Amino acid sequence: MKKWASIFLTAIALHTTPGVQELKAQTSDKLVLVTQALDIIPAVNLSFDQLQVVTLDQINKARSLYNKAPLQIDTILSKIAQDYANKQIFEHTPEDLKTRLENELYPYKYASENISDLSHAPSATISLAIKWQEESFLHNKNLLNEKASYVWIGFCEGILVIIFSNK
């Protein structure tokens, strides 16, 4: 027990030392630069991993403007959003989302969904897609909903699917 307490205290001490804090800041600054660089690339040209990083960053930037808690990617269930994006369906209803979540046996307390069709704007970036969502009352309501803790992202041939949830 003393060994684990010692390791824990050492870890805390290391994380609070100026050198480690400076390294964290540099890493954070590099991540900001990477997401900014990726966001000037049209969404259709991003890899799925890049798309998730940039979309999460843009969603959390929008949420921070309204003092909303940042969301986290739910990587285990991003499959639901991706499967729907793959179908290239630009329609959705709350009942449809509920059915898809229940079919995957996903236990949730809250879920909502935003879909953007970027296929007609091949040069559209993720920040532009999120800006469009912010300008739409219903999309912005989902984007800023305090009930959400997680976000799942799917993208296929211009269809961006974002599912917000809380377990």
CSV table of N, CA and C in Angstrom, one decimal:
chain,number,residue,atom,x,y,z
A,1,MET,N,0.8,-1.2,0.0
A,1,MET,CA,0.0,0.0,0.0
A,1,MET,C,0.9,1.3,0.0
A,2,LYS,N,1.9,1.3,0.8
A,2,LYS,CA,2.8,2.4,0.9
A,2,LYS,C,3.5,2.6,-0.5
A,3,LYS,N,3.8,1.5,-1.2
A,3,LYS,CA,4.5,1.7,-2.5
A,3,LYS,C,3.6,2.4,-3.5
A,4,TRP,N,2.3,2.1,-3.5
A,4,TRP,CA,1.3,2.7,-4.4
A,4,TRP,C,1.1,4.2,-4.0
A,5,ALA,N,1.1,4.4,-2.7
A,5,ALA,CA,0.9,5.8,-2.3
A,5,ALA,C,2.1,6.7,-2.7
A,6,SER,N,3.3,6.1,-2.6
A,6,SER,CA,4.5,6.8,-3.0
A,6,SER,C,4.5,7.0,-4.5
A,7,ILE,N,4.1,6.0,-5.3
A,7,ILE,CA,4.1,6.2,-6.7
A,7,ILE,C,3.1,7.3,-7.1
A,8,PHE,N,1.9,7.3,-6.4
A,8,PHE,CA,0.9,8.3,-6.7
A,8,PHE,C,1.4,9.7,-6.4
A,9,LEU,N,2.0,9.9,-5.2
A,9,LEU,CA,2.5,11.2,-4.8
A,9,LEU,C,3.6,11.6,-5.8
A,10,THR,N,4.5,10.7,-6.2
A,10,THR,CA,5.5,11.1,-7.2
A,10,THR,C,4.9,11.5,-8.5
A,11,ALA,N,3.9,10.8,-8.9
A,11,ALA,CA,3.2,11.2,-10.2
A,11,ALA,C,2.6,12.6,-10.1
A,12,ILE,N,1.9,12.9,-9.0
A,12,ILE,CA,1.4,14.2,-8.7
A,12,ILE,C,2.5,15.3,-8.8
A,13,ALA,N,3.6,15.0,-8.1
A,13,ALA,CA,4.7,15.9,-8.0
A,13,ALA,C,5.2,16.2,-9.4
A,14,LEU,N,5.4,15.1,-10.2
A,14,LEU,CA,5.9,15.3,-11.6
A,14,LEU,C,5.0,16.1,-12.4
A,15,HIS,N,3.7,15.9,-12.3
A,15,HIS,CA,2.7,16.6,-13.1
A,15,HIS,C,2.6,18.1,-12.8
A,16,THR,N,3.0,18.4,-11.6
A,16,THR,CA,2.9,19.8,-11.1
A,16,THR,C,4.2,20.6,-11.2
A,17,THR,N,5.3,19.9,-11.6
A,17,THR,CA,6.6,20.6,-11.8
A,17,THR,C,6.6,21.5,-13.0
A,18,PRO,N,7.3,22.6,-12.9
A,18,PRO,CA,7.3,23.6,-14.0
A,18,PRO,C,7.7,22.9,-15.4
A,19,GLY,N,8.7,22.0,-15.4
A,19,GLY,CA,9.1,21.4,-16.6
A,19,GLY,C,8.1,20.6,-17.3
A,20,VAL,N,7.3,19.8,-16.5
A,20,VAL,CA,6.2,19.0,-17.0
A,20,VAL,C,5.1,19.9,-17.5
A,21,GLN,N,4.8,21.0,-16.8
A,21,GLN,CA,3.8,21.9,-17.2
A,21,GLN,C,4.1,22.6,-18.5
A,22,GLU,N,5.4,22.9,-18.6
A,22,GLU,CA,5.9,23.6,-19.9
A,22,GLU,C,5.7,22.6,-21.1
A,23,LEU,N,6.1,21.3,-20.8
A,23,LEU,CA,5.9,20.3,-21.9
A,23,LEU,C,4.5,20.1,-22.2
A,24,LYS,N,3.6,20.1,-21.2
A,24,LYS,CA,2.2,20.0,-21.5
A,24,LYS,C,1.7,21.1,-22.4
A,25,ALA,N,2.1,22.3,-22.0
A,25,ALA,CA,1.7,23.5,-22.8
A,25,ALA,C,2.2,23.5,-24.2
A,26,GLN,N,3.5,23.0,-24.4
A,26,GLN,CA,4.0,22.9,-25.8
A,26,GLN,C,3.2,21.9,-26.5
A,27,THR,N,2.9,20.7,-25.9
A,27,THR,CA,2.1,19.7,-26.6
A,27,THR,C,0.7,20.2,-27.0
A,28,SER,N,0.1,21.0,-26.0
A,28,SER,CA,-1.2,21.6,-26.3
A,28,SER,C,-1.1,22.6,-27.4
A,29,ASP,N,0.0,23.4,-27.4
A,29,ASP,CA,0.1,24.4,-28.5
A,29,ASP,C,0.3,23.7,-29.8
A,30,LYS,N,1.1,22.6,-29.9
A,30,LYS,CA,1.3,21.8,-31.1
A,30,LYS,C,-0.1,21.2,-31.6
A,31,LEU,N,-0.9,20.7,-30.7
A,31,LEU,CA,-2.2,20.2,-31.0
A,31,LEU,C,-3.1,21.3,-31.6
A,32,VAL,N,-3.0,22.5,-31.1
A,32,VAL,CA,-3.8,23.6,-31.6
A,32,VAL,C,-3.3,23.9,-33.0
A,33,LEU,N,-2.0,23.9,-33.2
A,33,LEU,CA,-1.5,24.2,-34.6
A,33,LEU,C,-1.9,23.2,-35.6
A,34,VAL,N,-1.9,21.9,-35.1
A,34,VAL,CA,-2.3,20.8,-36.0
A,34,VAL,C,-3.7,20.9,-36.4
A,35,THR,N,-4.6,21.1,-35.4
A,35,THR,CA,-6.0,21.2,-35.7
A,35,THR,C,-6.3,22.5,-36.6
A,36,GLN,N,-5.6,23.6,-36.4
A,36,GLN,CA,-5.8,24.7,-37.2
A,36,GLN,C,-5.4,24.4,-38.6
A,37,ALA,N,-4.3,23.7,-38.8
A,37,ALA,CA,-3.8,23.4,-40.1
A,37,ALA,C,-4.7,22.4,-40.8
A,38,LEU,N,-5.2,21.5,-40.1
A,38,LEU,CA,-6.2,20.5,-40.7
A,38,LEU,C,-7.5,21.2,-41.1
A,39,ASP,N,-7.9,22.2,-40.3
A,39,ASP,CA,-9.2,22.8,-40.6
A,39,ASP,C,-9.2,23.7,-41.9
A,40,ILE,N,-8.1,24.0,-42.5
A,40,ILE,CA,-8.1,24.7,-43.7
A,40,ILE,C,-8.2,23.7,-44.9
A,41,ILE,N,-8.1,22.4,-44.6
A,41,ILE,CA,-8.3,21.4,-45.6
A,41,ILE,C,-9.7,21.1,-45.8
A,42,PRO,N,-10.3,21.0,-47.0
A,42,PRO,CA,-11.7,20.6,-47.1
A,42,PRO,C,-12.0,19.3,-46.4
A,43,ALA,N,-13.1,19.2,-45.8
A,43,ALA,CA,-13.5,18.0,-45.1
A,43,ALA,C,-13.4,16.7,-45.9
A,44,VAL,N,-13.7,16.8,-47.2
A,44,VAL,CA,-13.6,15.6,-48.0
A,44,VAL,C,-12.2,15.0,-48.2
A,45,ASN,N,-11.2,15.9,-47.9
A,45,ASN,CA,-9.8,15.4,-48.1
A,45,ASN,C,-9.2,15.0,-46.8
A,46,LEU,N,-9.9,15.0,-45.7
A,46,LEU,CA,-9.3,14.6,-44.4
A,46,LEU,C,-9.5,13.1,-44.2
A,47,SER,N,-8.5,12.5,-43.5
A,47,SER,CA,-8.7,11.1,-43.1
A,47,SER,C,-9.7,11.0,-42.0
A,48,PHE,N,-10.3,9.9,-41.7
A,48,PHE,CA,-11.3,9.8,-40.6
A,48,PHE,C,-10.7,10.3,-39.3
A,49,ASP,N,-9.5,9.9,-38.9
A,49,ASP,CA,-8.9,10.3,-37.7
A,49,ASP,C,-8.8,11.9,-37.6
A,50,GLN,N,-8.3,12.4,-38.7
A,50,GLN,CA,-8.2,13.9,-38.8
A,50,GLN,C,-9.5,14.6,-38.7
A,51,LEU,N,-10.5,14.0,-39.3
A,51,LEU,CA,-11.9,14.5,-39.3
A,51,LEU,C,-12.4,14.6,-37.9
A,52,GLN,N,-12.2,13.5,-37.2
A,52,GLN,CA,-12.7,13.4,-35.8
A,52,GLN,C,-12.0,14.5,-34.9
A,53,VAL,N,-10.7,14.6,-35.1
A,53,VAL,CA,-10.0,15.6,-34.2
A,53,VAL,C,-10.5,17.0,-34.5
A,54,VAL,N,-10.6,17.4,-35.8
A,54,VAL,CA,-11.0,18.7,-36.2
A,54,VAL,C,-12.5,19.0,-35.8
A,55,THR,N,-13.3,18.0,-36.0
A,55,THR,CA,-14.7,18.2,-35.7
A,55,THR,C,-14.9,18.4,-34.2
A,56,LEU,N,-14.3,17.5,-33.4
A,56,LEU,CA,-14.4,17.7,-31.9
A,56,LEU,C,-13.8,19.0,-31.5
A,57,ASP,N,-12.7,19.4,-32.1
A,57,ASP,CA,-12.2,20.7,-31.8
A,57,ASP,C,-13.1,21.9,-32.1
A,58,GLN,N,-13.7,21.8,-33.3
A,58,GLN,CA,-14.7,22.9,-33.7
A,58,GLN,C,-15.9,22.9,-32.8
A,59,ILE,N,-16.4,21.7,-32.5
A,59,ILE,CA,-17.6,21.6,-31.6
A,59,ILE,C,-17.3,22.2,-30.2
A,60,ASN,N,-16.2,21.8,-29.7
A,60,ASN,CA,-15.8,22.3,-28.4
A,60,ASN,C,-15.5,23.8,-28.3
A,61,LYS,N,-15.0,24.3,-29.5
A,61,LYS,CA,-14.8,25.8,-29.5
A,61,LYS,C,-16.1,26.5,-29.5
A,62,ALA,N,-17.1,26.0,-30.3
A,62,ALA,CA,-18.4,26.6,-30.3
A,62,ALA,C,-19.1,26.5,-28.9
A,63,ARG,N,-18.9,25.4,-28.2
A,63,ARG,CA,-19.5,25.2,-26.9
A,63,ARG,C,-18.8,26.1,-25.9
A,64,SER,N,-17.5,26.3,-26.0
A,64,SER,CA,-16.8,27.2,-25.0
A,64,SER,C,-17.3,28.6,-25.1
A,65,LEU,N,-17.7,29.1,-26.3
A,65,LEU,CA,-18.2,30.4,-26.4
A,65,LEU,C,-19.5,30.7,-25.5
A,66,TYR,N,-20.2,29.6,-25.2
A,66,TYR,CA,-21.4,29.7,-24.3
A,66,TYR,C,-21.2,29.0,-23.0
A,67,ASN,N,-19.9,28.8,-22.6
A,67,ASN,CA,-19.5,28.2,-21.3
A,67,ASN,C,-20.1,26.9,-21.1
A,68,LYS,N,-20.2,26.1,-22.2
A,68,LYS,CA,-20.7,24.7,-22.1
A,68,LYS,C,-19.5,23.8,-22.0
A,69,ALA,N,-19.7,22.7,-21.2
A,69,ALA,CA,-18.6,21.7,-21.0
A,69,ALA,C,-18.2,21.1,-22.4
A,70,PRO,N,-16.9,20.8,-22.5
A,70,PRO,CA,-16.4,20.2,-23.7
A,70,PRO,C,-16.9,18.7,-23.8
A,71,LEU,N,-17.1,18.3,-25.0
A,71,LEU,CA,-17.5,16.9,-25.3
A,71,LEU,C,-16.3,16.0,-25.5
A,72,GLN,N,-16.5,14.7,-25.4
A,72,GLN,CA,-15.5,13.7,-25.7
A,72,GLN,C,-15.9,12.8,-26.8
A,73,ILE,N,-15.0,12.3,-27.6
A,73,ILE,CA,-15.3,11.3,-28.6
A,73,ILE,C,-15.7,10.0,-28.0
A,74,ASP,N,-16.7,9.4,-28.4
A,74,ASP,CA,-17.0,8.0,-27.9
A,74,ASP,C,-16.6,7.1,-29.1
A,75,THR,N,-15.3,6.7,-29.0
A,75,THR,CA,-14.8,5.9,-30.1
A,75,THR,C,-15.4,4.5,-30.3
A,76,ILE,N,-15.9,3.9,-29.2
A,76,ILE,CA,-16.5,2.6,-29.3
A,76,ILE,C,-17.7,2.6,-30.2
A,77,LEU,N,-18.5,3.7,-30.1
A,77,LEU,CA,-19.7,3.7,-30.8
A,77,LEU,C,-19.8,4.7,-31.9
A,78,SER,N,-18.6,5.2,-32.4
A,78,SER,CA,-18.6,6.0,-33.5
A,78,SER,C,-19.1,5.3,-34.8
A,79,LYS,N,-19.1,4.0,-34.7
A,79,LYS,CA,-19.6,3.1,-35.7
A,79,LYS,C,-21.0,3.4,-36.1
A,80,ILE,N,-21.9,3.8,-35.2
A,80,ILE,CA,-23.3,4.1,-35.4
A,80,ILE,C,-23.3,5.3,-36.4
A,81,ALA,N,-22.6,6.4,-36.0
A,81,ALA,CA,-22.6,7.6,-36.9
A,81,ALA,C,-22.0,7.3,-38.3
A,82,GLN,N,-20.9,6.5,-38.3
A,82,GLN,CA,-20.3,6.2,-39.6
A,82,GLN,C,-21.2,5.3,-40.4
A,83,ASP,N,-21.9,4.3,-39.8
A,83,ASP,CA,-22.8,3.5,-40.6
A,83,ASP,C,-23.9,4.3,-41.2
A,84,TYR,N,-24.4,5.3,-40.5
A,84,TYR,CA,-25.5,6.1,-41.0
A,84,TYR,C,-24.9,7.0,-42.2
A,85,ALA,N,-23.7,7.6,-42.0
A,85,ALA,CA,-23.1,8.4,-43.0
A,85,ALA,C,-22.9,7.6,-44.3
A,86,ASN,N,-22.5,6.3,-44.1
A,86,ASN,CA,-22.2,5.4,-45.3
A,86,ASN,C,-23.5,5.2,-46.1
A,87,LYS,N,-24.7,5.3,-45.4
A,87,LYS,CA,-25.9,5.1,-46.2
A,87,LYS,C,-26.3,6.3,-47.0
A,88,GLN,N,-25.6,7.4,-46.9
A,88,GLN,CA,-25.8,8.6,-47.7
A,88,GLN,C,-27.3,9.1,-47.6
A,89,ILE,N,-27.9,9.0,-46.4
A,89,ILE,CA,-29.2,9.4,-46.2
A,89,ILE,C,-29.1,10.8,-45.5
A,90,PHE,N,-29.8,11.8,-46.1
A,90,PHE,CA,-29.7,13.1,-45.5
A,90,PHE,C,-31.0,13.5,-44.7
A,91,GLU,N,-31.7,12.5,-44.3
A,91,GLU,CA,-32.9,12.7,-43.5
A,91,GLU,C,-32.7,11.9,-42.2
A,92,HIS,N,-33.4,12.4,-41.2
A,92,HIS,CA,-33.3,11.7,-39.9
A,92,HIS,C,-34.4,12.2,-39.0
A,93,THR,N,-34.8,11.4,-38.1
A,93,THR,CA,-35.8,11.8,-37.1
A,93,THR,C,-35.3,11.3,-35.7
A,94,PRO,N,-35.9,11.8,-34.6
A,94,PRO,CA,-35.5,11.3,-33.3
A,94,PRO,C,-35.8,9.8,-33.1
A,95,GLU,N,-36.9,9.4,-33.7
A,95,GLU,CA,-37.2,8.0,-33.6
A,95,GLU,C,-36.2,7.1,-34.4
A,96,ASP,N,-35.8,7.6,-35.5
A,96,ASP,CA,-34.7,6.9,-36.3
A,96,ASP,C,-33.5,6.7,-35.5
A,97,LEU,N,-33.0,7.8,-34.9
A,97,LEU,CA,-31.8,7.7,-34.0
A,97,LEU,C,-32.0,6.8,-32.9
A,98,LYS,N,-33.2,6.9,-32.2
A,98,LYS,CA,-33.5,6.0,-31.1
A,98,LYS,C,-33.4,4.5,-31.6
A,99,THR,N,-33.9,4.2,-32.7
A,99,THR,CA,-33.9,2.8,-33.3
A,99,THR,C,-32.4,2.4,-33.5
A,100,ARG,N,-31.6,3.2,-34.1
A,100,ARG,CA,-30.2,2.9,-34.4
A,100,ARG,C,-29.5,2.7,-33.1
A,101,LEU,N,-29.7,3.5,-32.1
A,101,LEU,CA,-29.0,3.3,-30.8
A,101,LEU,C,-29.4,2.0,-30.1
A,102,GLU,N,-30.7,1.7,-30.2
A,102,GLU,CA,-31.2,0.5,-29.5
A,102,GLU,C,-30.8,-0.7,-30.3
A,103,ASN,N,-30.7,-0.7,-31.6
A,103,ASN,CA,-30.2,-1.8,-32.4
A,103,ASN,C,-28.8,-2.1,-32.0
A,104,GLU,N,-28.0,-1.2,-31.6
A,104,GLU,CA,-26.6,-1.4,-31.3
A,104,GLU,C,-26.5,-1.7,-29.8
A,105,LEU,N,-27.6,-1.7,-29.1
A,105,LEU,CA,-27.6,-2.0,-27.6
A,105,LEU,C,-26.9,-0.9,-26.8
A,106,TYR,N,-27.0,0.3,-27.3
A,106,TYR,CA,-26.3,1.4,-26.6
A,106,TYR,C,-27.2,2.0,-25.5
A,107,PRO,N,-26.8,1.9,-24.3
A,107,PRO,CA,-27.6,2.5,-23.2
A,107,PRO,C,-27.4,4.0,-23.1
A,108,TYR,N,-28.4,4.8,-23.2
A,108,TYR,CA,-28.2,6.2,-23.2
A,108,TYR,C,-29.3,6.9,-22.5
A,109,LYS,N,-29.0,8.1,-21.9
A,109,LYS,CA,-30.0,8.9,-21.3
A,109,LYS,C,-30.5,10.0,-22.2
A,110,TYR,N,-29.6,10.4,-23.1
A,110,TYR,CA,-29.9,11.5,-24.0
A,110,TYR,C,-29.1,11.3,-25.3
A,111,ALA,N,-29.8,11.6,-26.4
A,111,ALA,CA,-29.1,11.5,-27.7
A,111,ALA,C,-29.8,12.5,-28.7
A,112,SER,N,-29.0,13.1,-29.5
A,112,SER,CA,-29.5,14.0,-30.6
A,112,SER,C,-28.5,13.9,-31.7
A,113,GLU,N,-28.9,14.4,-32.9
A,113,GLU,CA,-28.1,14.2,-34.0
A,113,GLU,C,-28.2,15.4,-35.0
A,114,ASN,N,-27.0,15.8,-35.5
A,114,ASN,CA,-26.9,16.8,-36.6
A,114,ASN,C,-26.3,16.2,-37.8
A,115,ILE,N,-26.9,16.5,-38.9
A,115,ILE,CA,-26.4,16.0,-40.2
A,115,ILE,C,-26.2,17.2,-41.1
A,116,SER,N,-25.0,17.2,-41.7
A,116,SER,CA,-24.7,18.3,-42.7
A,116,SER,C,-24.3,17.6,-44.0
A,117,ASP,N,-24.9,18.2,-45.1
A,117,ASP,CA,-24.6,17.7,-46.4
A,117,ASP,C,-23.5,18.6,-47.1
A,118,LEU,N,-22.3,18.2,-47.1
A,118,LEU,CA,-21.2,19.0,-47.6
A,118,LEU,C,-20.9,18.6,-49.1
A,119,SER,N,-21.7,17.6,-49.6
A,119,SER,CA,-21.4,17.1,-50.9
A,119,SER,C,-21.5,18.2,-52.0
A,120,HIS,N,-22.4,19.2,-51.8
A,120,HIS,CA,-22.6,20.2,-52.7
A,120,HIS,C,-21.6,21.4,-52.6
A,121,ALA,N,-20.7,21.3,-51.5
A,121,ALA,CA,-19.7,22.3,-51.2
A,121,ALA,C,-18.4,21.5,-51.0
A,122,PRO,N,-17.8,21.0,-52.0
A,122,PRO,CA,-16.6,20.1,-51.8
A,122,PRO,C,-15.4,20.8,-51.2
A,123,SER,N,-15.4,22.2,-51.2
A,123,SER,CA,-14.3,22.8,-50.5
A,123,SER,C,-14.6,23.2,-49.1
A,124,ALA,N,-15.8,22.8,-48.6
A,124,ALA,CA,-16.2,23.2,-47.2
A,124,ALA,C,-15.3,22.5,-46.2
A,125,THR,N,-14.9,23.3,-45.2
A,125,THR,CA,-14.1,22.8,-44.1
A,125,THR,C,-15.1,22.4,-42.9
A,126,ILE,N,-14.5,21.8,-42.0
A,126,ILE,CA,-15.4,21.4,-40.8
A,126,ILE,C,-15.8,22.6,-40.1
A,127,SER,N,-14.9,23.6,-39.9
A,127,SER,CA,-15.4,24.9,-39.2
A,127,SER,C,-16.5,25.5,-39.9
A,128,LEU,N,-16.6,25.5,-41.2
A,128,LEU,CA,-17.7,26.0,-42.0
A,128,LEU,C,-19.0,25.2,-41.7
A,129,ALA,N,-18.8,23.9,-41.7
A,129,ALA,CA,-20.0,23.0,-41.4
A,129,ALA,C,-20.5,23.3,-40.0
A,130,ILE,N,-19.7,23.5,-39.0
A,130,ILE,CA,-20.1,23.8,-37.6
A,130,ILE,C,-20.7,25.2,-37.6
A,131,LYS,N,-20.1,26.1,-38.3
A,131,LYS,CA,-20.7,27.5,-38.4
A,131,LYS,C,-22.1,27.4,-38.9
A,132,TRP,N,-22.4,26.6,-40.0
A,132,TRP,CA,-23.7,26.5,-40.5
A,132,TRP,C,-24.7,25.9,-39.4
A,133,GLN,N,-24.1,24.9,-38.7
A,133,GLN,CA,-25.0,24.3,-37.6
A,133,GLN,C,-25.3,25.4,-36.5
A,134,GLU,N,-24.3,26.2,-36.2
A,134,GLU,CA,-24.5,27.2,-35.2
A,134,GLU,C,-25.6,28.2,-35.6
A,135,GLU,N,-25.7,28.4,-36.9
A,135,GLU,CA,-26.7,29.4,-37.5
A,135,GLU,C,-28.1,28.8,-37.6
A,136,SER,N,-28.2,27.5,-37.4
A,136,SER,CA,-29.5,26.8,-37.5
A,136,SER,C,-30.0,26.6,-36.0
A,137,PHE,N,-31.2,27.1,-35.7
A,137,PHE,CA,-31.7,27.0,-34.4
A,137,PHE,C,-31.7,25.5,-33.8
A,138,LEU,N,-32.3,24.6,-34.6
A,138,LEU,CA,-32.3,23.2,-34.1
A,138,LEU,C,-30.9,22.6,-34.0
A,139,HIS,N,-30.1,22.8,-35.0
A,139,HIS,CA,-28.7,22.2,-34.9
A,139,HIS,C,-27.9,22.8,-33.8
A,140,ASN,N,-28.1,24.1,-33.6
A,140,ASN,CA,-27.3,24.8,-32.5
A,140,ASN,C,-27.8,24.3,-31.1
A,141,LYS,N,-29.1,24.0,-31.0
A,141,LYS,CA,-29.7,23.5,-29.8
A,141,LYS,C,-29.0,22.2,-29.4
A,142,ASN,N,-28.8,21.3,-30.4
A,142,ASN,CA,-28.1,20.0,-30.2
A,142,ASN,C,-26.6,20.3,-29.9
A,143,LEU,N,-26.0,21.2,-30.6
A,143,LEU,CA,-24.6,21.5,-30.5
A,143,LEU,C,-24.2,22.0,-29.1
A,144,LEU,N,-25.1,22.7,-28.5
A,144,LEU,CA,-24.9,23.4,-27.2
A,144,LEU,C,-25.6,22.7,-26.0
A,145,ASN,N,-26.3,21.6,-26.3
A,145,ASN,CA,-27.1,21.0,-25.2
A,145,ASN,C,-26.2,20.5,-24.1
A,146,GLU,N,-26.6,20.9,-22.9
A,146,GLU,CA,-25.8,20.6,-21.7
A,146,GLU,C,-26.0,19.1,-21.3
A,147,LYS,N,-27.0,18.5,-21.8
A,147,LYS,CA,-27.2,17.0,-21.5
A,147,LYS,C,-26.1,16.2,-22.2
A,148,ALA,N,-25.5,16.7,-23.2
A,148,ALA,CA,-24.5,15.9,-24.0
A,148,ALA,C,-23.2,15.9,-23.3
A,149,SER,N,-22.5,14.7,-23.3
A,149,SER,CA,-21.2,14.5,-22.8
A,149,SER,C,-20.3,13.9,-23.8
A,150,TYR,N,-20.9,13.2,-24.8
A,150,TYR,CA,-20.1,12.5,-25.8
A,150,TYR,C,-20.6,12.9,-27.2
A,151,VAL,N,-19.7,12.7,-28.1
A,151,VAL,CA,-20.0,13.0,-29.5
A,151,VAL,C,-19.5,11.9,-30.4
A,152,TRP,N,-20.2,11.5,-31.4
A,152,TRP,CA,-19.7,10.5,-32.3
A,152,TRP,C,-19.8,11.1,-33.7
A,153,ILE,N,-18.8,10.8,-34.5
A,153,ILE,CA,-18.7,11.5,-35.8
A,153,ILE,C,-18.6,10.5,-36.9
A,154,GLY,N,-19.4,10.6,-38.0
A,154,GLY,CA,-19.3,9.8,-39.1
A,154,GLY,C,-19.2,10.7,-40.4
A,155,PHE,N,-18.6,10.3,-41.4
A,155,PHE,CA,-18.4,11.1,-42.6
A,155,PHE,C,-18.2,10.2,-43.8
A,156,CYS,N,-19.0,10.4,-44.9
A,156,CYS,CA,-18.9,9.7,-46.1
A,156,CYS,C,-19.4,10.5,-47.3
A,157,GLU,N,-18.5,10.7,-48.2
A,157,GLU,CA,-18.8,11.4,-49.4
A,157,GLU,C,-19.6,12.7,-49.2
A,158,GLY,N,-19.2,13.5,-48.2
A,158,GLY,CA,-19.8,14.8,-48.0
A,158,GLY,C,-20.9,14.8,-46.9
A,159,ILE,N,-21.4,13.6,-46.5
A,159,ILE,CA,-22.4,13.6,-45.4
A,159,ILE,C,-21.7,13.5,-44.1
A,160,LEU,N,-21.9,14.5,-43.2
A,160,LEU,CA,-21.3,14.6,-41.9
A,160,LEU,C,-22.4,14.3,-40.9
A,161,VAL,N,-22.2,13.2,-40.1
A,161,VAL,CA,-23.2,12.8,-39.1
A,161,VAL,C,-22.5,13.0,-37.7
A,162,ILE,N,-23.2,13.8,-36.9
A,162,ILE,CA,-22.7,14.0,-35.5
A,162,ILE,C,-23.8,13.6,-34.6
A,163,ILE,N,-23.5,12.7,-33.7
A,163,ILE,CA,-24.5,12.2,-32.7
A,163,ILE,C,-23.9,12.7,-31.3
A,164,PHE,N,-24.8,13.4,-30.6
A,164,PHE,CA,-24.5,13.8,-29.3
A,164,PHE,C,-25.2,12.9,-28.3
A,165,SER,N,-24.5,12.5,-27.2
A,165,SER,CA,-25.2,11.6,-26.2
A,165,SER,C,-24.7,11.8,-24.8
A,166,ASN,N,-25.4,11.1,-24.0
A,166,ASN,CA,-25.0,11.0,-22.6
A,166,ASN,C,-25.5,9.6,-22.1
A,167,LYS,N,-24.6,9.0,-21.4
A,167,LYS,CA,-24.9,7.6,-21.0
A,167,LYS,C,-25.6,7.6,-19.6
